[in-house]
C-alpha positions as a printed NumPy array, in Angstrom:
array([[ 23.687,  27.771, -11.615],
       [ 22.699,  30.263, -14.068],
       [ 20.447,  27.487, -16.04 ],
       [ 18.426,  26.803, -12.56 ],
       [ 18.141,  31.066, -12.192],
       [ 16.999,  30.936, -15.726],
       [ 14.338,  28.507, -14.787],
       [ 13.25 ,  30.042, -11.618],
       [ 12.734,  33.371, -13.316],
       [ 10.538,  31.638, -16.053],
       [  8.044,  30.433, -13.13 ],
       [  7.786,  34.626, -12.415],
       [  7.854,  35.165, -16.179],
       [  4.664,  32.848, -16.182],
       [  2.859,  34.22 , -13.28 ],
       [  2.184,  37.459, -15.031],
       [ -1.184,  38.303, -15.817],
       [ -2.848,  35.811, -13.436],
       [ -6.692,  36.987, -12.783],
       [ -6.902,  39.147,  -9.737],
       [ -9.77 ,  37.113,  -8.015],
       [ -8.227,  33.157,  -8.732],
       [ -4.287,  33.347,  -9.396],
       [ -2.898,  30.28 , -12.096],
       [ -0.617,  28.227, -10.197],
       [  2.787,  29.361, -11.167],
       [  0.988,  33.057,  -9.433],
       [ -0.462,  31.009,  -6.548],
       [  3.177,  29.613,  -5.576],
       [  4.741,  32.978,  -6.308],
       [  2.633,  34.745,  -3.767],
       [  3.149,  32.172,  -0.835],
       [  6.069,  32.883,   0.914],
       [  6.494,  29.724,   2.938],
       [  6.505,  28.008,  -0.982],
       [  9.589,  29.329,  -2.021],
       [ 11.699,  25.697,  -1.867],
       [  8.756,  24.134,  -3.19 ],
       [  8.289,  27.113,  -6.635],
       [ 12.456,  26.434,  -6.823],
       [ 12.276,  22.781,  -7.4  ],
       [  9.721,  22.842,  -9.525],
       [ 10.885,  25.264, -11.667],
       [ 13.7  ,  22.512, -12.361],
       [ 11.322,  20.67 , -14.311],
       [  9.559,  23.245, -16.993],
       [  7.684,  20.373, -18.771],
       [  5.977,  19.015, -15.039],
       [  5.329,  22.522, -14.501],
       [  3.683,  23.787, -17.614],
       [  1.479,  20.158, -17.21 ],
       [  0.217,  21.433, -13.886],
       [ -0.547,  24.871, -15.153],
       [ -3.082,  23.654, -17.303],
       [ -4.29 ,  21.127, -15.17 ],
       [ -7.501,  21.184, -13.734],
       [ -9.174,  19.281, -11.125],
       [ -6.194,  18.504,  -9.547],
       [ -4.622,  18.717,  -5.466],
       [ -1.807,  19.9  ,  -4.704],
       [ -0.435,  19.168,  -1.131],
       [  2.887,  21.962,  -1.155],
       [  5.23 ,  20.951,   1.666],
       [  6.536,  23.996,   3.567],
       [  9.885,  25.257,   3.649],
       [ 10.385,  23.992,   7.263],
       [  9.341,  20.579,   5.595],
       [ 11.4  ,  20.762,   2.884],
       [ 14.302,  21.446,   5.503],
       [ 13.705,  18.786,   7.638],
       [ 13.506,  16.382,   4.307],
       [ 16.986,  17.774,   3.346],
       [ 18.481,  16.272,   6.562],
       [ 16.79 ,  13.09 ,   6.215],
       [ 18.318,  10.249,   4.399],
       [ 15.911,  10.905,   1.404],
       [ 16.841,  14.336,   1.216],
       [ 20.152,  13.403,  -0.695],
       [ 18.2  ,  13.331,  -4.044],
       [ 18.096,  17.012,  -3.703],
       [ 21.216,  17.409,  -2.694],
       [ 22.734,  14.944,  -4.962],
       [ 20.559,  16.41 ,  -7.591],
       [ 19.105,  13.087,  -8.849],
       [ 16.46 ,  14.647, -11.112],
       [ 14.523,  11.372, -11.688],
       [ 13.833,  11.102,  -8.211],
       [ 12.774,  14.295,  -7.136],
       [ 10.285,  13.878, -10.303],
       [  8.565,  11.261,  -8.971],
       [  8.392,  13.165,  -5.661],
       [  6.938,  15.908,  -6.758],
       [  4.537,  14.121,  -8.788],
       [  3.394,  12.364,  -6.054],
       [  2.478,  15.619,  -4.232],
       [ -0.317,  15.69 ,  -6.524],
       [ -3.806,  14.338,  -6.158],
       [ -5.786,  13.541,  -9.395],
       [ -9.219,  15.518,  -8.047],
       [-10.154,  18.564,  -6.119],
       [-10.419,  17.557,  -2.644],
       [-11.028,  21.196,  -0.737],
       [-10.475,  20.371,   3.386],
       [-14.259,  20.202,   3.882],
       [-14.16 ,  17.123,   1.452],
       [-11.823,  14.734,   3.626],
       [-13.567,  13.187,   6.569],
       [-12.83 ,  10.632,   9.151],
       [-13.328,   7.632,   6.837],
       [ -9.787,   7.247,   5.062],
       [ -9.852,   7.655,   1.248],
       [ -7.069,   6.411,  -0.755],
       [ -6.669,   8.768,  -3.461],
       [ -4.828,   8.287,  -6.834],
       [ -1.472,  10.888,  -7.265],
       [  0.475,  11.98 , -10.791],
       [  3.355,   9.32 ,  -9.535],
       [  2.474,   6.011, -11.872],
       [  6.107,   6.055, -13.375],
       [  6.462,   2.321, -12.731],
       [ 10.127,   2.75 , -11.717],
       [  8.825,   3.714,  -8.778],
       [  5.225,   2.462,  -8.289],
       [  3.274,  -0.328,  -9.828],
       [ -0.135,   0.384,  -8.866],
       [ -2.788,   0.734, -11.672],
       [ -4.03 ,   4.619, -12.282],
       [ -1.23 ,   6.352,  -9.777],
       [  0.246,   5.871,  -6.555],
       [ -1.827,   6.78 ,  -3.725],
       [ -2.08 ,   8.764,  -0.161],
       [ -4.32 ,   7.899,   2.617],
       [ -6.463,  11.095,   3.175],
       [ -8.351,  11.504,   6.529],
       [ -9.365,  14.074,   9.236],
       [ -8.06 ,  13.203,  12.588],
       [ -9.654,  15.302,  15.268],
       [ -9.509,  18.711,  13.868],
       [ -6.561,  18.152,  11.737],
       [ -6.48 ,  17.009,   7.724],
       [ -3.898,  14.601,   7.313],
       [ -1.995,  12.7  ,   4.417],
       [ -0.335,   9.086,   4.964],
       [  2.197,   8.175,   2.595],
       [  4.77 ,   5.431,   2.504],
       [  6.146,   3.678,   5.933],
       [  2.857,   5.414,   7.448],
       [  4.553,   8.787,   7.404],
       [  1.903,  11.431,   8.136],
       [  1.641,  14.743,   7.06 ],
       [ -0.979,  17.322,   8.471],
       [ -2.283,  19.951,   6.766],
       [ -0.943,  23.476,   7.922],
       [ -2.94 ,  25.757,   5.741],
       [ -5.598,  24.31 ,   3.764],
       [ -7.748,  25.516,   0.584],
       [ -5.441,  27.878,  -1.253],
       [ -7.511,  27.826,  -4.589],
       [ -5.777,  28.398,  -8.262],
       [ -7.522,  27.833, -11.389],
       [ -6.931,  24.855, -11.889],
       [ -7.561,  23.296,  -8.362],
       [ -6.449,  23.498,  -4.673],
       [ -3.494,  23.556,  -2.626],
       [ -2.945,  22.306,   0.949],
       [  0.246,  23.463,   2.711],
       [  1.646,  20.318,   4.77 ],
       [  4.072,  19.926,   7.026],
       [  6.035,  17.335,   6.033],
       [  7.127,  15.598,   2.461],
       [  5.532,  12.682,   1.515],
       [  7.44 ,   9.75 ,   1.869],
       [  6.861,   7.626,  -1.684],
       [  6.218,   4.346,  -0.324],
       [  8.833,   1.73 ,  -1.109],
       [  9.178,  -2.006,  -2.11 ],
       [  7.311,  -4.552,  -0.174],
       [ 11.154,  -5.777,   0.929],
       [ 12.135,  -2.954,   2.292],
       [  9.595,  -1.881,   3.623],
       [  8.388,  -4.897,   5.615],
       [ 12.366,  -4.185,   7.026],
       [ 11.725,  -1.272,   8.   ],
       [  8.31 ,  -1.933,   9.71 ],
       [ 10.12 ,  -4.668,  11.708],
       [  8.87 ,  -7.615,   9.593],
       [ 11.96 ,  -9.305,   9.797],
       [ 10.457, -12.731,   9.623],
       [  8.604, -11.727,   6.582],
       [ 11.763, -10.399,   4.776],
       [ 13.771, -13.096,   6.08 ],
       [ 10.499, -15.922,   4.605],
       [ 10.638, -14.291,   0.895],
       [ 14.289, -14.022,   1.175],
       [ 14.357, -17.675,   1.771],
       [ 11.88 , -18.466,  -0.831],
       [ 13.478, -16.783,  -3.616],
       [ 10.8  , -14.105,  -3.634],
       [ 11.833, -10.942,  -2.971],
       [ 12.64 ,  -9.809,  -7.189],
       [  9.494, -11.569,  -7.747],
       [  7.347,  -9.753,  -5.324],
       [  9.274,  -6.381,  -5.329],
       [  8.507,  -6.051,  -9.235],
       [  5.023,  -7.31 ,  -9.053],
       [  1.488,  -5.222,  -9.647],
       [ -1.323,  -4.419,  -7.446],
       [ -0.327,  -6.458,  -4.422],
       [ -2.493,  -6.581,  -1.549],
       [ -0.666,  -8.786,   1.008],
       [ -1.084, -10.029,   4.681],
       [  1.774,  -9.907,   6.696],
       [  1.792, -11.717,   9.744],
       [  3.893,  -9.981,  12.586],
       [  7.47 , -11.926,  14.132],
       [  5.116, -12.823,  16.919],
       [  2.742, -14.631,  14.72 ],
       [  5.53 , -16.595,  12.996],
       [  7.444, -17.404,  16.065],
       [  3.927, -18.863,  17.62 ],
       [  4.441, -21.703,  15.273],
       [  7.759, -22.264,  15.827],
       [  8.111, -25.623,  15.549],
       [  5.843, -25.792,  12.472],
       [  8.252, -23.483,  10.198],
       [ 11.852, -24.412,  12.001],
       [ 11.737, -27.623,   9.095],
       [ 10.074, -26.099,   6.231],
       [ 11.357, -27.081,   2.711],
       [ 11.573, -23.881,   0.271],
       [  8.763, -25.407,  -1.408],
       [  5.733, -25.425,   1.623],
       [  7.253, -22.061,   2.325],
       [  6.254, -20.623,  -1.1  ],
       [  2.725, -22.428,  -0.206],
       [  2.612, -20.575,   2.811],
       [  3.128, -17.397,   1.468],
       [  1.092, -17.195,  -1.623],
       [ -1.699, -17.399,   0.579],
       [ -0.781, -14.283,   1.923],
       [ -0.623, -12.399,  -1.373],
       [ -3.346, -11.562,  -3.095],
       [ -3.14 , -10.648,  -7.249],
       [ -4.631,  -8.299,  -9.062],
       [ -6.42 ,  -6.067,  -6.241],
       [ -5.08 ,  -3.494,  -3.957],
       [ -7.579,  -4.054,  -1.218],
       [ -7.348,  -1.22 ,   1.16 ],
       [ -9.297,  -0.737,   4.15 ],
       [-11.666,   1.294,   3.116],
       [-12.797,  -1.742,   0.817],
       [-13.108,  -4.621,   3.063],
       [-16.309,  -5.098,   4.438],
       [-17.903,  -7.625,   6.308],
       [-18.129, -10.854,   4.238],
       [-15.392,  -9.78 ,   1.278],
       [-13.714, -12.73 ,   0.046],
       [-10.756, -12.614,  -1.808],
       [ -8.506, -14.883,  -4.375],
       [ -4.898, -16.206,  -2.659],
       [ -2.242, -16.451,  -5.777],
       [ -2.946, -20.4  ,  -4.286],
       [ -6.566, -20.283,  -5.555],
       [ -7.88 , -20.308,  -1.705],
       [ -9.836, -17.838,  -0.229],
       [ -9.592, -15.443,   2.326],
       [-12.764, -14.136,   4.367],
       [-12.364, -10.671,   5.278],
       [-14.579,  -9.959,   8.797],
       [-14.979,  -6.47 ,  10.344],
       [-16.63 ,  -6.585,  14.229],
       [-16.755,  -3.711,  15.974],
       [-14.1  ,  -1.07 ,  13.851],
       [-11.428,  -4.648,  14.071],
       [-10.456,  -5.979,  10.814],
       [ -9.742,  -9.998,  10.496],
       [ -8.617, -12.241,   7.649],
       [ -9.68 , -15.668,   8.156],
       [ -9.158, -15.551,  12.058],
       [ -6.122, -13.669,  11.786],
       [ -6.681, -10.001,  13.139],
       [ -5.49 ,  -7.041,  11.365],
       [ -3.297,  -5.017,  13.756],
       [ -1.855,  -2.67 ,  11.279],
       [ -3.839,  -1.556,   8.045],
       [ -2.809,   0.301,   4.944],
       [  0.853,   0.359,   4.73 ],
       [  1.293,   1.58 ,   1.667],
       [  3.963,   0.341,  -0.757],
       [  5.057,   0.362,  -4.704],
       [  3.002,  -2.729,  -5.706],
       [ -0.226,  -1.775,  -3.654],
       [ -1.257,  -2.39 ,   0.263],
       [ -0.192,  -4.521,   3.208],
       [ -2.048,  -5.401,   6.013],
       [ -0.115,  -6.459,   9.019],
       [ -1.662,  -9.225,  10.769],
       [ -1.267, -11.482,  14.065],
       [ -1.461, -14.885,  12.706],
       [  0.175, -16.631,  10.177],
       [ -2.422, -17.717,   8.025],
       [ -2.724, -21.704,   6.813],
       [ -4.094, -22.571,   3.275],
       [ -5.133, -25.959,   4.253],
       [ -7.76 , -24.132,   6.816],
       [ -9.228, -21.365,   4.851],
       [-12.651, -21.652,   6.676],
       [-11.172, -20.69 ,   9.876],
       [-12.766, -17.902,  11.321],
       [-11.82 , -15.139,  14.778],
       [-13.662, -15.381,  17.562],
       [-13.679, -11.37 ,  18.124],
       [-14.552, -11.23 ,  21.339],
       [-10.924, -12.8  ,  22.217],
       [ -7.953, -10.64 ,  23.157],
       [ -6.041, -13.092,  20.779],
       [ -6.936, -15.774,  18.445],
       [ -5.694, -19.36 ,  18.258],
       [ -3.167, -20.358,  15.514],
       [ -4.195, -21.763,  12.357],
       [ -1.506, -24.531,  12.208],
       [ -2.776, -27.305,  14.827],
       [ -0.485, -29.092,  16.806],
       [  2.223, -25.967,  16.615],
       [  4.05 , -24.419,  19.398],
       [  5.81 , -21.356,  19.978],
       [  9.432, -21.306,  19.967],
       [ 12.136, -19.295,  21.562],
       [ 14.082, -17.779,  18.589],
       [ 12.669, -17.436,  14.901],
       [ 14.688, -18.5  ,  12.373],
       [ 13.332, -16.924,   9.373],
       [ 14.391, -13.312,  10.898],
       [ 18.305, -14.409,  10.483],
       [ 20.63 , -12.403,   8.694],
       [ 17.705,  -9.647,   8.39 ],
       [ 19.101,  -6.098,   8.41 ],
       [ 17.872,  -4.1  ,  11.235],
       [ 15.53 ,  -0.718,  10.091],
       [ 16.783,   2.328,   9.139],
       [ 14.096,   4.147,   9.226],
       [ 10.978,   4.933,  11.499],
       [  7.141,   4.084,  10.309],
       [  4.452,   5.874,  11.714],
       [  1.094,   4.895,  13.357],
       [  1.085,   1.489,  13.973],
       [ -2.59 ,   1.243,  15.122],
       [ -4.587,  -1.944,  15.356],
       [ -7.39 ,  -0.436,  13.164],
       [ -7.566,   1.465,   9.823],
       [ -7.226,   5.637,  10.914],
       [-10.447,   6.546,  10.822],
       [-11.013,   4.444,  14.226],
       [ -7.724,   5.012,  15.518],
       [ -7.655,   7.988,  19.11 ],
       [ -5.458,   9.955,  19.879],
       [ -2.179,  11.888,  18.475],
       [ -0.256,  10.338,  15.537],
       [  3.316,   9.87 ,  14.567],
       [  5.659,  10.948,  11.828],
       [  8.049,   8.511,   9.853],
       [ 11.376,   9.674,   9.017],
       [ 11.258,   9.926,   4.982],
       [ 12.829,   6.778,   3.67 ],
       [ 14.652,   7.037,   0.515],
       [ 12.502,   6.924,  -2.775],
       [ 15.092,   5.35 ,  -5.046],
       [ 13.884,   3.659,  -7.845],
       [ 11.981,   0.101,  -7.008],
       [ 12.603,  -3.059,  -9.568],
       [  9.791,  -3.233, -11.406],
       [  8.505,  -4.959, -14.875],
       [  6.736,  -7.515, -16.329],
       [  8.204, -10.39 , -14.096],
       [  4.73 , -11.008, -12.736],
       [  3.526, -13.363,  -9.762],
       [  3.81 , -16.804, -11.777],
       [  7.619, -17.06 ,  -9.988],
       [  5.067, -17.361,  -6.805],
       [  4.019, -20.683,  -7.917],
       [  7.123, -22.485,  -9.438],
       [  7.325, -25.639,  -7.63 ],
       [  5.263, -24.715,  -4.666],
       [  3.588, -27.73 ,  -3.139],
       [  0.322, -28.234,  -1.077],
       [  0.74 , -27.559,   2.812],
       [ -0.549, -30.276,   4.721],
       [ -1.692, -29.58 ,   8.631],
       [  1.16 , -29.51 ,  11.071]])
């Protein structure tokens, strides 16, 4: 106890002298109040703190201390309690935009922009983690992992070395793509990587960008994935995946084509603020997890018809396998653990087109991910060609 007083003193001992006009940042969190969990914990780490006293041209979004109380009676909020040092770390590093992005600067295009958290035990995206930024209405707001948003309570606090935004909630860091397509109710996606031998693969790969199809979209071809060998599976899948990009929303314009891990390609489409790969339509953009972006879509997608293409115009598109019918159950969901947590807006179109009010995710836990230097080859041992249906 007396080391952590020692430590919290220091942060006063370095606010002295700050310039009366622009306070330093250790002087800036002294002053506010409503900071005081937020000063406490990061006086637990004098190295991260001196780093951001220097800093310049850098964002801080500083959860409140009614956020910081709320995160201590969420399931994530035993890392403070538990006093796992590592992992409150990389959450506090991921409170921290790489830029100066003043309110007036976010509009009502999303921008994903690049945080301090790029220790790869917890995210494998190249040059930082990110957060959705966007203005909703009148409101700034922040989008972290499992779609948990955070709105801005008090915006453009200015130090020397950049801004702070007061938010109110903690950012969720986003999470493997296993667990997290759990907890976004993509059983049948969990349950298809889990039977594919896929999950360490995927879970420790880099700069993902991956279509998910929903449980709908895989039971609509029912009776083309009841009988599928491991092998057409993996062929199935790596068409969903795409290597080497994190492709958010804000990047996918009309005509982008991408690379499959199978070598296909995938033909992005944008009509009318809807999003469609191939002629599968994007019904929920931008989840954000450890290896990059996923893009949850209605259709399972078929690498043996990569020119298919939506018809727009359609309240729902036809399914890529021909000859498939729905079925009553869906096998690949079996044995799938049921979510634990919440996720947030789950929107058919990126947020800058979404209406309306938005919803908060309940902060998942940010425990370290498996990472390394695994890679995506595993995606292609023994995967064969899938023929029509």
């Amino acid at each position: 106890m007396r080391a952590m007083q020692y430590k919290f003193l220091s942060v006063a001992a370095l606010a002295a002298g700050a310039a009366a006009q622009t306070m330093n940042l250790t002087a800036s969190l002294m002053a506010t109040p409503d900071l005081s969990n937020l000063t406490q914990y990061v006086s637990l780490f004098p190295q991260l703190l001196s780093t951001l006293a220097s800093a310049n041209n850098i964002t801080i979004l500083a959860p409140s201390n009614e956020a910081f109380a709320k995160f201590l009676n969420s399931p994530a909020g035993s890392a403070i309690t538990n006093n796992d040092t590592a992992t409150i770390q990389a959450l506090l590093q991921y409170h921290v935009l790489n830029g100066t992005y003043p309110a007036s600067a976010i509009t009502e295009k999303p921008a994903f922009v690049p945080t301090l958290l790029s220790d790869t035990s917890y995210a494998n995206v190249t040059g930082g983690q990110v957060v959705e930024a966007i203005k909703q209405g009148d409101s700034v707001v922040f989008y972290s992992g499992l779609l948990a948003n955070s709105t801005v309570t008090t915006a453009d606090t200015n130090f020397t070395g950049g801004v702070i935004h007061i938010i109110d909630t903690v950012l969720t860091v986003p999470a493997n793509v296993s667990y997290t397509a759990t907890q976004a109710g993509l059983s049948a996606v969990a349950g298809a990587l889990t039977r594919a031998n896929l999950v360490e693969t995927v879970d420790s790969a880099m700069d993902l960008t991956i279509f998910a199809p929903n449980n709908a979209a895989f039971q609509a071809i029912g009776s083309a994935t009841a009988n599928l060998s491991i092998t057409d599976l993996a062929s199935i899948l790596q068409y969903h995946v795409v290597n080497g990009t994190v492709g958010y929303s804000s990047s996918l314009t009309n005509g982008t084509t991408l690379t499959a891990l199978n070598g296909g390609n995938l033909t992005v489409t944008v009509s009318d603020g809807n999003y469609f790969v191939n002629s599968a339509k994007v019904v929920t953009p931008d989840v954000l997890v450890a290896e990059g972006v996923v893009h949850v879509i209605d259709n399972v997608l078929n690498p043996s018809m990569s020119t298919a293409m939506p018809n727009p115009t359609a309240s729902t598109q036809s399914v890529a396998f021909p000859g498939a019918s729905s079925a009553s159950d869906n096998p690949l969901t079996s044995g799938i653990p049921a979510p634990t947590s919440t996720i947030g807006r789950m929107d058919p179109t990126p947020a800058s087109t979404a209406a309306g009010g938005v919803s908060s995710a309940s902060s998942a836990g940010s425990a370290p991910i498996q990472t390394g230097a695994i890679g995506v080859a595993a995606l292609f041992a023994g995967a064969g060609v899938w023929m029509n249906a």
